[in-house]
Amino acid sequence: MIFSERKRILYLSLLIGCIFSSSLAFSQSSVLTLKDALASADKNYPSVRAKMDYIKSAEQNIKEARREYIPSLNMIEQVTYSTSNSLPGSYFNYGISVSGSIADQQLNNANFGQVSALQAQWPVFTFGQQQAKVNIAKSQSQLAQSSLDNEKFQLAVRTAQAYFDLIALINLRKSEEVNLKRAQSIRIIIRSSTINGLKPGVDSSTANAEVSKAKMALIDAQNNEKLQQNYLVELIGTPLTNVSLDTSFLQKLPSQLVQDGNSDQNPIINYYKQRENLSYANEVFIRRSYLPKISILGEAWGRGSGISPDAGNAVNPSFSAGTDLSRFNYAIGIGAVFNIADYPRMSAQANAIRFQTKGLKEETNEQKLMLQTQLNSADDNYLSTYKKALESPVLVNAATTAYQQMLAMYNSGLTNFTDLAQAMYNLNYAETQNTISYDNVWKALLFKAIPAGDISILLKQL
């Protein structure tokens, strides 16, 4: 079909307008699902971002450890103004500068001097010390990663629980709103009957009290909902303005039989294992630190002096005479450093870390035992809450029927208002218990996912 140019422009304008209005409507009334909340918390929560930075820091430590194998290359430039006196004999050098040649008397005339040098040292054989240090850096990186994984999982658990609690409080607030309307409707009926002399005045006063109680309960429900909403906003880092939660899953139950996870896969177990690995890596490094280091050495240097060896060691105090490089040398060699007497200290230090590693291993075993116990308890709790949730609709139906019958009897003058108020209370209790029992099932399913360390156990049931 061929459109004219004007019709085509009109058609495109209408199409763009429809798309824009629909997207605007969605943005003004979007739904935050549990998966969306988990993703937002994972992206925005400060502790997660902090641990991601710790991982980056640990990765740089690995690079630094590997680059220690690069030879050191030092440039030295020194200009001095000093006297030059020496005597025969040796001494231990504790930072005392080297003086000049042996003189038969104290000479106080100073001169300038200069030394320019280039020093290189390359530790070619460290007997595993270099690799042990790299392994420590790797273990630190793996520990940082496991800490991040555990933090993400714990945050997901807190976010899911906060999400469930907020939805439950929303439903409880709605129940209190319905209960208030119910109390207000009854009060209207009673007032009319009281004015016409069909009901005693005390019923009107009692109805007013029931309305006040319902209002107070609604205020508490609204306050609890607001507090929980603020907590959820804190976790996900996103305001809930013009955003509604997905309350549909509290109208249904997950599968009664949910496969259990393996507590050995819990991120906290991996975190504890990485603590063991890091401690063991430190022990290996300490033991290898006792071994010798063999390095290739090299140096080239030039020297200038205001003392002229060609003129009977005559002193020239001018700056240019002292700083003019006149002698050049180089040296290459192999050096080894081995502190033989350091073994007792190093051995004790390594043994201390070895016992620390054993202690960390026992802490890992303790965590495994606790998680397995939690897994068994969570399974029993899930079945128990599930059975209660199956009974809660029966309770609501029975309480609704009883309330309707009691209201009819009260209107017919066959019962008093106290019985009607009790029936209204029972109905409100049944409605709130129904909300709580469904919420408890989903949270019990969450508690099954906690020791297993697998949040997908919960997400698969949504």
C-alpha angles and dihedrals in degrees: 000000000000119000126200116243093255094049091047091054091047091049093051091047092053092046093050090047092053092049092048094047092048093049090047091051090050092050091049093051109025125158121233108213124198091253090053091050092050092049092048093050091047090053102040110030110111097222090057092050090047093054090048088057090049089056091052089050091051091050089055089051089058090053091048092050092050092048092057085085088068110102116256114240118192127188116205126194119173132172118186139183109201150128120260116221130140141166133207116270139067135259141175110268111233095174093302111148121243112253129205134268125318111281128195092224142018110279117197099181107111130208141187124260138177138201124190116183143166116206127190130186126179120184098213097168121035098153093237098318093115094049091045090057090049089051090054090054090048091050090050090052092049090048090052090050093049089048089054092048091050092047091051092050094047090048091050089052093050091046094049092048091048090048092051092046092050092051090048090050090048090054091044089052090051090050090053090049090053090046091051092051089048092052092046091050091051091048091055091052093047093048091054091048092046093051090051091048094245095118131036119258092242089069090060091051091047090049089053089052091051090052090050091050090049091050092050091049090050091050090052091048092050091049093048090049092052093049092050091046090055090051092051090048088053091054099044097036092223127107116239095221110144088356124119127198126238101255095168097097091061086065090062140041129235122238113300092225113050120176114248121239129225115264090208088071093058112123091230089062091053089048091054091046091052088053088056092049093051092050091049091048089054090050092053091048092051092051093048092047088073092062120093126266120223117199138178110233130201136170139170123187145167129206138199128188139182088223111089113213088192093061102048094279091301114179120236109192096196119116096227093052091054099043098047105106107231106159127054131188142168135196136188129182150132122264132192129195120196122162099203096180093054095078099093092053094044092046093052091048092050092048090051090055091045091058089046089055090052090050091051090051090055090050088054090052089050091054091050091051093048093048093049090051090049090049092055093045092047091055092052091045092050093054091047095050090044092057091049090050090054089056097046096078088052089053091050093049092048093047091047092052092046092050093049091048092046091049090051091048091048092050088050092050094245096122140022131253093254090066090046091050090051091051090049090050091049091051093050090047091050092050093050092045090052090055092045094047093052091046090049091055093055092045090048087054088051089052088055089055094050100069090038090053090222118117090183088077085072099035093054089063097053 
